[in-house]
mmCIF file of N, CA and C and ligand atoms in Angstrom:
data_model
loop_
_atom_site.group_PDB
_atom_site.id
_atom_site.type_symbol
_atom_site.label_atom_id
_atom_site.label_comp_id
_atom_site.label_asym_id
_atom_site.label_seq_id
_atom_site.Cartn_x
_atom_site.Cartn_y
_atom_site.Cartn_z
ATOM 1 N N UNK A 1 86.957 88.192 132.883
ATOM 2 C CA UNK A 1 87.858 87.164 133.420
ATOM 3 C C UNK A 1 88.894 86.744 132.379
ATOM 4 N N UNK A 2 88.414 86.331 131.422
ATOM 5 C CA UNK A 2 89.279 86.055 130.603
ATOM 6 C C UNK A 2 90.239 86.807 129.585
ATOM 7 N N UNK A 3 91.586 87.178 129.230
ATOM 8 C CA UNK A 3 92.128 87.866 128.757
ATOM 9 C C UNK A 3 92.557 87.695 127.554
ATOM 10 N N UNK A 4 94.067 87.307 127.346
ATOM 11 C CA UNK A 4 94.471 87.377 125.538
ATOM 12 C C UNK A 4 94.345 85.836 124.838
ATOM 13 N N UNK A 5 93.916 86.032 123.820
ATOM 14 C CA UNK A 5 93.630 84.643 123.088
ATOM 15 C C UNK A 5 94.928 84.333 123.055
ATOM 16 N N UNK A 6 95.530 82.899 123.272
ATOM 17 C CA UNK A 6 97.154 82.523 123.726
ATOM 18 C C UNK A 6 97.203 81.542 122.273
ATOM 19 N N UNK A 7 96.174 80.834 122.060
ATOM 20 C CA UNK A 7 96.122 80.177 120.808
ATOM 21 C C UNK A 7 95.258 79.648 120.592
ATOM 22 N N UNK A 8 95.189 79.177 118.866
ATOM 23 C CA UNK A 8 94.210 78.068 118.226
ATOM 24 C C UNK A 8 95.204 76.893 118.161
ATOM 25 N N UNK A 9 94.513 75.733 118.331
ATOM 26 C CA UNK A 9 95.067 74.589 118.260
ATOM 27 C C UNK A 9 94.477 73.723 117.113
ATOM 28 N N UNK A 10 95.697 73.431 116.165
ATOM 29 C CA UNK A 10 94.450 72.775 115.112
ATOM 30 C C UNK A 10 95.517 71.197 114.728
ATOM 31 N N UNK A 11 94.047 70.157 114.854
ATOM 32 C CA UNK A 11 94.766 68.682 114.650
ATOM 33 C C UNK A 11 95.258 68.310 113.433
ATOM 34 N N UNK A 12 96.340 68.031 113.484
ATOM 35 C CA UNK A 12 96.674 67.401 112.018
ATOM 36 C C UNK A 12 97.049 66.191 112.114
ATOM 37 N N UNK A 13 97.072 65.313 110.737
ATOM 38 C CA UNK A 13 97.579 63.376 110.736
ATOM 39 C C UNK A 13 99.054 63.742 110.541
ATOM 40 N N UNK A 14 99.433 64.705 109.644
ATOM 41 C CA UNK A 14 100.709 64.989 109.307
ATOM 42 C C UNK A 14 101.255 66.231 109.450
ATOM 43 N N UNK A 15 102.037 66.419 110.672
ATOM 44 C CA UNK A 15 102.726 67.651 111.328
ATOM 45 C C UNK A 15 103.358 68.252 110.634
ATOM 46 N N UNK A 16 104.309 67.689 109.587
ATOM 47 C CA UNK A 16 105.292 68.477 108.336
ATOM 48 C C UNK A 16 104.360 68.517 107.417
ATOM 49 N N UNK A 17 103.658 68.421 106.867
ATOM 50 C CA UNK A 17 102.584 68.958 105.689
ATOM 51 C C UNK A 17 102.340 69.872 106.381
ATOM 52 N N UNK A 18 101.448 69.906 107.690
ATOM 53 C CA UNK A 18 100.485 71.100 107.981
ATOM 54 C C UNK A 18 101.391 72.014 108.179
ATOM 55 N N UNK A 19 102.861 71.892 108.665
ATOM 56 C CA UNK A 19 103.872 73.046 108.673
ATOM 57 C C UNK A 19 103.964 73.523 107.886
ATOM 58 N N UNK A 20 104.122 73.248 106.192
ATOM 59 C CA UNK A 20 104.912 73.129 105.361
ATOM 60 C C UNK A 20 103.426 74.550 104.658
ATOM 61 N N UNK A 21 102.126 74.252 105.160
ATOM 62 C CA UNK A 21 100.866 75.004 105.055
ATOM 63 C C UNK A 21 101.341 76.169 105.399
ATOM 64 N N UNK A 22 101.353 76.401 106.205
ATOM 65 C CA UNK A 22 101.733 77.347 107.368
ATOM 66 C C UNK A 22 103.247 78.426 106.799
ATOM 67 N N UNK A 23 103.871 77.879 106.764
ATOM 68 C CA UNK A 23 105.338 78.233 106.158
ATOM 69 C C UNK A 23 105.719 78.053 104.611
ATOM 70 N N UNK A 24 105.513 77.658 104.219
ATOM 71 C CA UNK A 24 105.362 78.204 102.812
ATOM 72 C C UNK A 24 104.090 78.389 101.523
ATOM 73 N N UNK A 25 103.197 78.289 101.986
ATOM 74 C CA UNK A 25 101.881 78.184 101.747
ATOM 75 C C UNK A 25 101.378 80.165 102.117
ATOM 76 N N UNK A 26 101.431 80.571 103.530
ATOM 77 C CA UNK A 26 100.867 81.145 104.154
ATOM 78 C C UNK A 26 101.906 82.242 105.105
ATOM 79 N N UNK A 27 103.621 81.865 104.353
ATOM 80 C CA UNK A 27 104.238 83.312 104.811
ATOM 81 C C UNK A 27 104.633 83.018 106.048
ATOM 82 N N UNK A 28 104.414 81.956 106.651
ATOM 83 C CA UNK A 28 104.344 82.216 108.414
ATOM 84 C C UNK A 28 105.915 82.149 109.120
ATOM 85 N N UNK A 29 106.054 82.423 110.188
ATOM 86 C CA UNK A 29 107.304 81.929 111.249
ATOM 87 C C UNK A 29 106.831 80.844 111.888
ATOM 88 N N UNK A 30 107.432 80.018 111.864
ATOM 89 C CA UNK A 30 107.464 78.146 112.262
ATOM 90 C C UNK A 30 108.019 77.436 113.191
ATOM 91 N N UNK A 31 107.915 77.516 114.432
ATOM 92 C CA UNK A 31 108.945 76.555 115.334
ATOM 93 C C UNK A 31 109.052 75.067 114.721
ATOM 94 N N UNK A 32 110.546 74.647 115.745
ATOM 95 C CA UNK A 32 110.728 73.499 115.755
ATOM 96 C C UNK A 32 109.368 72.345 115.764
ATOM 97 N N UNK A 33 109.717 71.193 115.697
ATOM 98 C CA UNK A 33 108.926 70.263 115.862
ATOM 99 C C UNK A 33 108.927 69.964 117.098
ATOM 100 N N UNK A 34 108.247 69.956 118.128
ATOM 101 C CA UNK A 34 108.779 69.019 119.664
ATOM 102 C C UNK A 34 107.776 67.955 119.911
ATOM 103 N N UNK A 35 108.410 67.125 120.281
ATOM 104 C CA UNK A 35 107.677 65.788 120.919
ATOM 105 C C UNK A 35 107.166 65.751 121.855
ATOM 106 N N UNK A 36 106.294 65.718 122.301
ATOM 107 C CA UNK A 36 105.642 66.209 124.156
ATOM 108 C C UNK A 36 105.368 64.973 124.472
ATOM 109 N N UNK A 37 106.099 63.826 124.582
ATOM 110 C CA UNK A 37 105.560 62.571 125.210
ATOM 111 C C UNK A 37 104.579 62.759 126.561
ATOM 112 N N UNK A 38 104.786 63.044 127.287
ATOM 113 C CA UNK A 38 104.026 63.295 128.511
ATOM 114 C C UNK A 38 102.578 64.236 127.974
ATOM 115 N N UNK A 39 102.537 64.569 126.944
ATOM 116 C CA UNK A 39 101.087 65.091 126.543
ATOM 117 C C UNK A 39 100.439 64.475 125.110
ATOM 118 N N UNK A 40 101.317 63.114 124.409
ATOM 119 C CA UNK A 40 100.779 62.335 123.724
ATOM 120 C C UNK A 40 100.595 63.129 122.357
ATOM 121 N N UNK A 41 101.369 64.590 122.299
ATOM 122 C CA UNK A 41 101.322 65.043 121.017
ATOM 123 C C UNK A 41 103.146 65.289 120.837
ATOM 124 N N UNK A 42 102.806 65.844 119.011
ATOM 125 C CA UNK A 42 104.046 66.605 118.730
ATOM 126 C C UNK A 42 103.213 67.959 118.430
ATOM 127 N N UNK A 43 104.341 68.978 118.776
ATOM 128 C CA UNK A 43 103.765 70.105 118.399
ATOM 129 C C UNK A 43 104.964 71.250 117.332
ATOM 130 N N UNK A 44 103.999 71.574 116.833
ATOM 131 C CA UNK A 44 104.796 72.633 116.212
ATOM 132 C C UNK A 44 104.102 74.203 116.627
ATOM 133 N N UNK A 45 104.761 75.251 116.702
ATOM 134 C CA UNK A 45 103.977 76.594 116.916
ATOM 135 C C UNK A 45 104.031 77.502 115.733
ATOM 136 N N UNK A 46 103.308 78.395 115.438
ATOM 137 C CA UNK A 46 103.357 79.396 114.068
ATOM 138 C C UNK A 46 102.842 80.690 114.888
ATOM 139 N N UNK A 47 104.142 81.380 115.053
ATOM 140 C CA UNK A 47 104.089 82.756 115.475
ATOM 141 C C UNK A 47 103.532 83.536 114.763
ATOM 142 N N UNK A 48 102.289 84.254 115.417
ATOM 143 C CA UNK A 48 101.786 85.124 114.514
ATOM 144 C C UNK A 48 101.872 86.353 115.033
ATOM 145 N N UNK A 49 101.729 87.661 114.802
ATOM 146 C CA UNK A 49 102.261 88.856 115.076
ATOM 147 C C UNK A 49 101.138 89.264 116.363
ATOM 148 N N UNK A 50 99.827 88.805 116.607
ATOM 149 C CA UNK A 50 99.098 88.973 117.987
ATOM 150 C C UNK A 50 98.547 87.576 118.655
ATOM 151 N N UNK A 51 99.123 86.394 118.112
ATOM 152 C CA UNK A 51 98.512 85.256 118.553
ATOM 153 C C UNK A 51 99.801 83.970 118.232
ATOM 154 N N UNK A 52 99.079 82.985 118.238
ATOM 155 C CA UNK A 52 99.926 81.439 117.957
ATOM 156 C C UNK A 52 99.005 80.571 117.681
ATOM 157 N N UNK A 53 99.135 80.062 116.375
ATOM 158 C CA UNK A 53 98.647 78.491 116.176
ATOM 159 C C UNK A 53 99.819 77.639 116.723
ATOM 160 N N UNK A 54 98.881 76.253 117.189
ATOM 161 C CA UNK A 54 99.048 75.095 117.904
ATOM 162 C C UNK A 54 99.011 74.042 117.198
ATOM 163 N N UNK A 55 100.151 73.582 116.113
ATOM 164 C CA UNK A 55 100.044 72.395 115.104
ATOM 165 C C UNK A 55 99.954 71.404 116.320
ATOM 166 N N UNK A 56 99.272 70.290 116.266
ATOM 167 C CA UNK A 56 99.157 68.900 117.288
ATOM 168 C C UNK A 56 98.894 67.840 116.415
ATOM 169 N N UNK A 57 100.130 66.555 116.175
ATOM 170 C CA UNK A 57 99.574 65.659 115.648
ATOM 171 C C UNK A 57 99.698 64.291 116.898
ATOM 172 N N UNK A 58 99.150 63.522 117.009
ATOM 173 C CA UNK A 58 99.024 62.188 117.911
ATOM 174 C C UNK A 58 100.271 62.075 117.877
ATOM 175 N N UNK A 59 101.021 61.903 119.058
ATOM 176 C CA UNK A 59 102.175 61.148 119.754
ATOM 177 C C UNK A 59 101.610 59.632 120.208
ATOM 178 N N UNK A 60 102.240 58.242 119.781
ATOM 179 C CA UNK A 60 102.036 57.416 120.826
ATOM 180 C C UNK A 60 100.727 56.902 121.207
ATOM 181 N N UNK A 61 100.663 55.762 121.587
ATOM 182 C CA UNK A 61 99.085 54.962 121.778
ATOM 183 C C UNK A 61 98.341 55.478 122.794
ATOM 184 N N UNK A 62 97.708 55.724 122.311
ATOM 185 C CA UNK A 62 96.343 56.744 123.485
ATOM 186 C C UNK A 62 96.195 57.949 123.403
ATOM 187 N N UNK A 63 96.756 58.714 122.119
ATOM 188 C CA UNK A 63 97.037 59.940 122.408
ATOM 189 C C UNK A 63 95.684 60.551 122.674
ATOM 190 N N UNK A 64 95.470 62.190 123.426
ATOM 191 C CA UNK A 64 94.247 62.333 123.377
ATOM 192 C C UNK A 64 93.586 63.402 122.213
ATOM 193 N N UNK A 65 94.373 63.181 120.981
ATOM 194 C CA UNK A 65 93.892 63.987 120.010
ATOM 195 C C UNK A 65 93.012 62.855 118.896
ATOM 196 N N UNK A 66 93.872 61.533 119.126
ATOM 197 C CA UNK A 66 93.508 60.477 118.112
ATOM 198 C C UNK A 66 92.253 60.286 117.972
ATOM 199 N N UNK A 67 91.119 60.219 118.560
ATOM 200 C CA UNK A 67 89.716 60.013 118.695
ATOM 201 C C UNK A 67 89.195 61.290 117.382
ATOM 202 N N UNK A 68 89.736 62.577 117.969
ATOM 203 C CA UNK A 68 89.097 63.956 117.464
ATOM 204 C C UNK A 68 89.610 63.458 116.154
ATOM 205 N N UNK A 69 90.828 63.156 115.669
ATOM 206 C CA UNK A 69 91.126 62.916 114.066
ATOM 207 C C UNK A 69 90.529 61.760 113.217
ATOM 208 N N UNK A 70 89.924 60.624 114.415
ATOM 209 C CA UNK A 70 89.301 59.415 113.449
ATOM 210 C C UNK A 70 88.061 60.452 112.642
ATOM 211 N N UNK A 71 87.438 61.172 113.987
ATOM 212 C CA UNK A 71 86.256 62.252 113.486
ATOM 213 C C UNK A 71 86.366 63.099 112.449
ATOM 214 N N UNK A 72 87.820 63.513 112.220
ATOM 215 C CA UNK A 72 87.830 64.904 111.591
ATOM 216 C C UNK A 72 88.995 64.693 110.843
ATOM 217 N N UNK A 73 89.447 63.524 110.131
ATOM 218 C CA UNK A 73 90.821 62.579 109.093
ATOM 219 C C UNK A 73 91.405 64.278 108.587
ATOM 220 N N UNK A 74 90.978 64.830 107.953
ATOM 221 C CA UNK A 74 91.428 65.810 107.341
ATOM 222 C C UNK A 74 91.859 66.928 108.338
ATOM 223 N N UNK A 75 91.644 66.813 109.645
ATOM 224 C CA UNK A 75 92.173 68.120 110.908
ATOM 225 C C UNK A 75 90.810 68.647 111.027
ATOM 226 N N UNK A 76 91.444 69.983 111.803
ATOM 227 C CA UNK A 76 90.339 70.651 112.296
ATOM 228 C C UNK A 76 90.941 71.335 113.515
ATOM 229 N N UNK A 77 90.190 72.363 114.096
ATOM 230 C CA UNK A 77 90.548 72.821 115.132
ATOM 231 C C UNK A 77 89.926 72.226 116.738
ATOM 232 N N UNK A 78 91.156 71.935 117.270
ATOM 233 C CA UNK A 78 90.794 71.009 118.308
ATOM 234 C C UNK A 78 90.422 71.935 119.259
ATOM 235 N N UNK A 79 90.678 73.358 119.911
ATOM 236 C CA UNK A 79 90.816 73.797 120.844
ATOM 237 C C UNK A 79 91.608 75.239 120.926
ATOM 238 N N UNK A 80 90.259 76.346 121.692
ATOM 239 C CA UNK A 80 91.277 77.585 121.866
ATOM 240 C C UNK A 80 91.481 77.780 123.489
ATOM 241 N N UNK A 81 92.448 78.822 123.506
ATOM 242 C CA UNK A 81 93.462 78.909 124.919
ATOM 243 C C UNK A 81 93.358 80.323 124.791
ATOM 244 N N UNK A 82 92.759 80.472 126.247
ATOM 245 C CA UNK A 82 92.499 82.652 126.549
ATOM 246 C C UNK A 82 93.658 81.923 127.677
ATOM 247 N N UNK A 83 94.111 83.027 128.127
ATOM 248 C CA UNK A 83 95.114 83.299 128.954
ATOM 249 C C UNK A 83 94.048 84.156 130.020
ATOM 250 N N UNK A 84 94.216 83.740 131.988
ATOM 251 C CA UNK A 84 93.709 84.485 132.864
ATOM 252 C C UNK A 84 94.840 84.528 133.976
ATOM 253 N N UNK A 85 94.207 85.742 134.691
ATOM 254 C CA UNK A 85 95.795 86.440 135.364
ATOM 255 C C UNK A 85 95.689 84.731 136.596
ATOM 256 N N UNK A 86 94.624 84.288 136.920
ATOM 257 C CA UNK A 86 94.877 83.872 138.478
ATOM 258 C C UNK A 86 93.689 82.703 137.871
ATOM 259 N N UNK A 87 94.243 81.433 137.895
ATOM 260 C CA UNK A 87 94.014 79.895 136.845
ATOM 261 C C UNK A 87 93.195 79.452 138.486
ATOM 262 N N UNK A 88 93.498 79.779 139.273
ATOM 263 C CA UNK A 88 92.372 78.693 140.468
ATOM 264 C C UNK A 88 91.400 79.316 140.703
ATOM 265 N N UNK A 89 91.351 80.839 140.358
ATOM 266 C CA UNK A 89 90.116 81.795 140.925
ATOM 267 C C UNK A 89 89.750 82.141 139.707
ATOM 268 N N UNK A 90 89.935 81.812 138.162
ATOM 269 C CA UNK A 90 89.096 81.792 137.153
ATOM 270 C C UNK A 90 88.259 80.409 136.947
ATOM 271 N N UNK A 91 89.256 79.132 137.754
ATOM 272 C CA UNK A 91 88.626 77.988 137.812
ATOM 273 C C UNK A 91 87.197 78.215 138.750
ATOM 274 N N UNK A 92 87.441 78.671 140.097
ATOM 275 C CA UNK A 92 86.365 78.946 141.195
ATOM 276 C C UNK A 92 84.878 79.495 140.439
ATOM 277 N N UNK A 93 85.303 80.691 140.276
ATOM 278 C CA UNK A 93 84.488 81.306 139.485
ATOM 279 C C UNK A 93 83.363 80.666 138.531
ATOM 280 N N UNK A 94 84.287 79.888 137.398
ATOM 281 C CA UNK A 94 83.670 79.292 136.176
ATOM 282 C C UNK A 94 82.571 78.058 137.132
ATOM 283 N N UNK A 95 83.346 77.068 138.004
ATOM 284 C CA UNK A 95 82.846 76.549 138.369
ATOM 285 C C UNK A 95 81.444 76.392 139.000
ATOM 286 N N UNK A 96 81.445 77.864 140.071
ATOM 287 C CA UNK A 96 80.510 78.291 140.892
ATOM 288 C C UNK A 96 79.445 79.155 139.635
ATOM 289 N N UNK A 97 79.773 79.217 138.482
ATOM 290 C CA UNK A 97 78.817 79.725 137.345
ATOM 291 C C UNK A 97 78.348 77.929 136.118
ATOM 292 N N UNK A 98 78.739 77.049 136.964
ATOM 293 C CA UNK A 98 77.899 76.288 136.323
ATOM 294 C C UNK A 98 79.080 75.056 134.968
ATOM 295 N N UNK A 99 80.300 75.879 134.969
ATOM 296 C CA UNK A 99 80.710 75.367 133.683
ATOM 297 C C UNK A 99 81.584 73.791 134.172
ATOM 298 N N UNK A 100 81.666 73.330 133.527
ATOM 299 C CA UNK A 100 82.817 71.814 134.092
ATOM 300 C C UNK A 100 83.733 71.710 133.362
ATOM 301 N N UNK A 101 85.172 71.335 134.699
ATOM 302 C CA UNK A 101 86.490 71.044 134.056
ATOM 303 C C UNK A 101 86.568 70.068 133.399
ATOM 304 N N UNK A 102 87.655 69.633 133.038
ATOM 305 C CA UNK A 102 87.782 68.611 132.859
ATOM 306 C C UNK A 102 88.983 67.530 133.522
ATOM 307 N N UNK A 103 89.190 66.365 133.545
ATOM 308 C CA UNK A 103 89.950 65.788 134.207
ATOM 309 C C UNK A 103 89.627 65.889 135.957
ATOM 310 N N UNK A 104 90.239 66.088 136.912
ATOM 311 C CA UNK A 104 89.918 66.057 137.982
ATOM 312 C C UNK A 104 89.816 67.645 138.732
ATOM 313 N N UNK A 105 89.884 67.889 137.601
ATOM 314 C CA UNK A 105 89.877 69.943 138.050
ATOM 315 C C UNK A 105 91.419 70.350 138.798
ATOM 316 N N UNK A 106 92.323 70.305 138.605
ATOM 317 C CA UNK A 106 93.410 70.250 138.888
ATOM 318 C C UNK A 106 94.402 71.169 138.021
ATOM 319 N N UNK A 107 94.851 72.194 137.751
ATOM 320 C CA UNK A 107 95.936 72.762 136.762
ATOM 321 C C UNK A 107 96.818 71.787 136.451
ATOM 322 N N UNK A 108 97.167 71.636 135.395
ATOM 323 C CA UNK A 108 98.323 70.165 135.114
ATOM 324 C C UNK A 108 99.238 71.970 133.799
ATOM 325 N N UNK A 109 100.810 71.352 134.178
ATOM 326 C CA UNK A 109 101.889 71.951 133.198
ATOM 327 C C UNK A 109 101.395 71.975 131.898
ATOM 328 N N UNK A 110 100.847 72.485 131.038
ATOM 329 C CA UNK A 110 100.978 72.566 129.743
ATOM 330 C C UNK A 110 101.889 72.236 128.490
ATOM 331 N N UNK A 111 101.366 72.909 127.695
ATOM 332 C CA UNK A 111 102.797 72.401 126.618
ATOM 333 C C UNK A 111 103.902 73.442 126.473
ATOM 334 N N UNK A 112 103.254 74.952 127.225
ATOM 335 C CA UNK A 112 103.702 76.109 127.305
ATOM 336 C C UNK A 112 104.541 76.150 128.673
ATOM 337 N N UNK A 113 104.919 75.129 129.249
ATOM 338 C CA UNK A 113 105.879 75.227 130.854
ATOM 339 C C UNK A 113 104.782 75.799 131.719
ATOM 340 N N UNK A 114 103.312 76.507 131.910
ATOM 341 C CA UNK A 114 102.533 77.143 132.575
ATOM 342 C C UNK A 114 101.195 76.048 132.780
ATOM 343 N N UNK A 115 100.845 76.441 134.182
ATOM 344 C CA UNK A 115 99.634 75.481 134.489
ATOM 345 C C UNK A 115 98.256 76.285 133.696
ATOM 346 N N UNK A 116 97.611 74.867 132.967
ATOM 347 C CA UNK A 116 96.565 75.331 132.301
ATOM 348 C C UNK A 116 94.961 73.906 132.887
ATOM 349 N N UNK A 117 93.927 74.327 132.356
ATOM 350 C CA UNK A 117 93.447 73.653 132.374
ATOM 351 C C UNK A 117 91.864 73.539 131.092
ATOM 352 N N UNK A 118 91.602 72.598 131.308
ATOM 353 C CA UNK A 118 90.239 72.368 130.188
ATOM 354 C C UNK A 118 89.229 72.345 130.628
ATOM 355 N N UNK A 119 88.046 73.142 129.607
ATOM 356 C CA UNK A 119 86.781 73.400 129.737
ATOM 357 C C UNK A 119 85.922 72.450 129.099
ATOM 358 N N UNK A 120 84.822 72.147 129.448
ATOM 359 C CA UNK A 120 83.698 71.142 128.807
ATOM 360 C C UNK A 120 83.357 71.740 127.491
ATOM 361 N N UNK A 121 83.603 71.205 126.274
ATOM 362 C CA UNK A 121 83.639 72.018 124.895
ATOM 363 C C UNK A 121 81.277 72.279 124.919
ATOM 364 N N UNK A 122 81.204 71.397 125.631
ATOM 365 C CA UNK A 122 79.619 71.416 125.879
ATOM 366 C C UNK A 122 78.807 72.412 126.499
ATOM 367 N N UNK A 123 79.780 72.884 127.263
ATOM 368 C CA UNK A 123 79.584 74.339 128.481
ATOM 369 C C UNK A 123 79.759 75.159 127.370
ATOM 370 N N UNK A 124 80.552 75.657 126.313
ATOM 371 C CA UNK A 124 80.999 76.734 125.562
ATOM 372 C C UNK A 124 80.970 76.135 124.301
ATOM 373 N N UNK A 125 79.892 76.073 123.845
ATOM 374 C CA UNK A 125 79.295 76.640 122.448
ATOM 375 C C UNK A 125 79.800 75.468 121.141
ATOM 376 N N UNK A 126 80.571 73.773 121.917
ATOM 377 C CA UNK A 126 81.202 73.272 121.478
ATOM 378 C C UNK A 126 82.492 73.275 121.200
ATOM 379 N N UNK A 127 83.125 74.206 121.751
ATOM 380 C CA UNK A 127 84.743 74.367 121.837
ATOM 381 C C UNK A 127 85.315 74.286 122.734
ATOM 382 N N UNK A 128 85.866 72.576 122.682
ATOM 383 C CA UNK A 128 87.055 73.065 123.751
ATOM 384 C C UNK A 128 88.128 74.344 124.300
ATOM 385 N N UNK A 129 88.038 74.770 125.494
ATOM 386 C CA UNK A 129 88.436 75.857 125.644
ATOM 387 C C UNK A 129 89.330 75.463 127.069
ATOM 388 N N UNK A 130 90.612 76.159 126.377
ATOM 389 C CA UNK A 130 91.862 75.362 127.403
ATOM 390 C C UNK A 130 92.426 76.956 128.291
ATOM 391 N N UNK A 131 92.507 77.030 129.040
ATOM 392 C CA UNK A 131 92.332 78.627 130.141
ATOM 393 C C UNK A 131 94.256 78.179 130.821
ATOM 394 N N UNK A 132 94.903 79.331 130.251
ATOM 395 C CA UNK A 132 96.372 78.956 130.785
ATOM 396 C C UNK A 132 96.658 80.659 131.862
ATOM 397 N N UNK A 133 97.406 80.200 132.833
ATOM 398 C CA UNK A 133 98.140 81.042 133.531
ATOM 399 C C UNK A 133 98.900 82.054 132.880
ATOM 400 N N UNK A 134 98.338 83.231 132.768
ATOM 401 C CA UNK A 134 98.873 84.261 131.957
ATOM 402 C C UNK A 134 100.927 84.738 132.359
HETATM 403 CO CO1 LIG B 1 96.645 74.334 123.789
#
């Protein structure tokens, strides 16, 4: 069911440091910074030649990364993203095998313009696991 790893997502307190990791630290290609108000982060991306890290630092009061960073001050990886061809009949599937969404089970837009959705990090081995429309 599941196909290409789309990304690691890893939390940071400070988005230009952890870039700055990434890009001159570690060689990398670096997107812009973007603000995702409507998803309570900023993100940065680091193109990698078969994958993408997911810089995410807290946007704004409530964000839903802020909790994971009181836990983990120094970052950490919040969350990986497989890419599946057909997001309601990998949802069906997972479902009817036991695993739970999250939120109201619903595909919501991503940060990628594509409907994605979240897995119970409890169902899978402790990792949040975010399943996007290939
Ligand atoms: Co993600």
């Amino acid at each position: 069911m599941i196909g290409r790893l789309n990304h690691v997502a890893i939390a940071v307190s400070d988005i230009d440091a952890a870039t700055a990791v990434y890009r001159d630290t570690l060689g990398a290609e670096v997107s812009a910074k973007v603000a995702q108000t409507e998803h309570g982060v900023t993100t940065v991306f680091i193109n990698l030649p078969n994958t993408k890290i997911e810089l995410l630092e807290p946007l704004g009061a409530g964000s839903p990364i802020a909790r994971f960073l009181e836990k983990n001050p120094t970052g950490g990886i919040h969350h990986v993203c497989y890419e599946v061809e057909d997001i309601l009949a990998a949802r069906d599937q997972l479902v009817a095998r036991g695993a739970r969404v999250l939120g109201d089970g619903e595909p919501k837009i991503g940060a990628h313009g594509k409907p994605v959705l979240f897995l119970h990090p409890k169902d899978f081995l402790g990792t949040l696991t975010e399943l996007e429309q290939a």
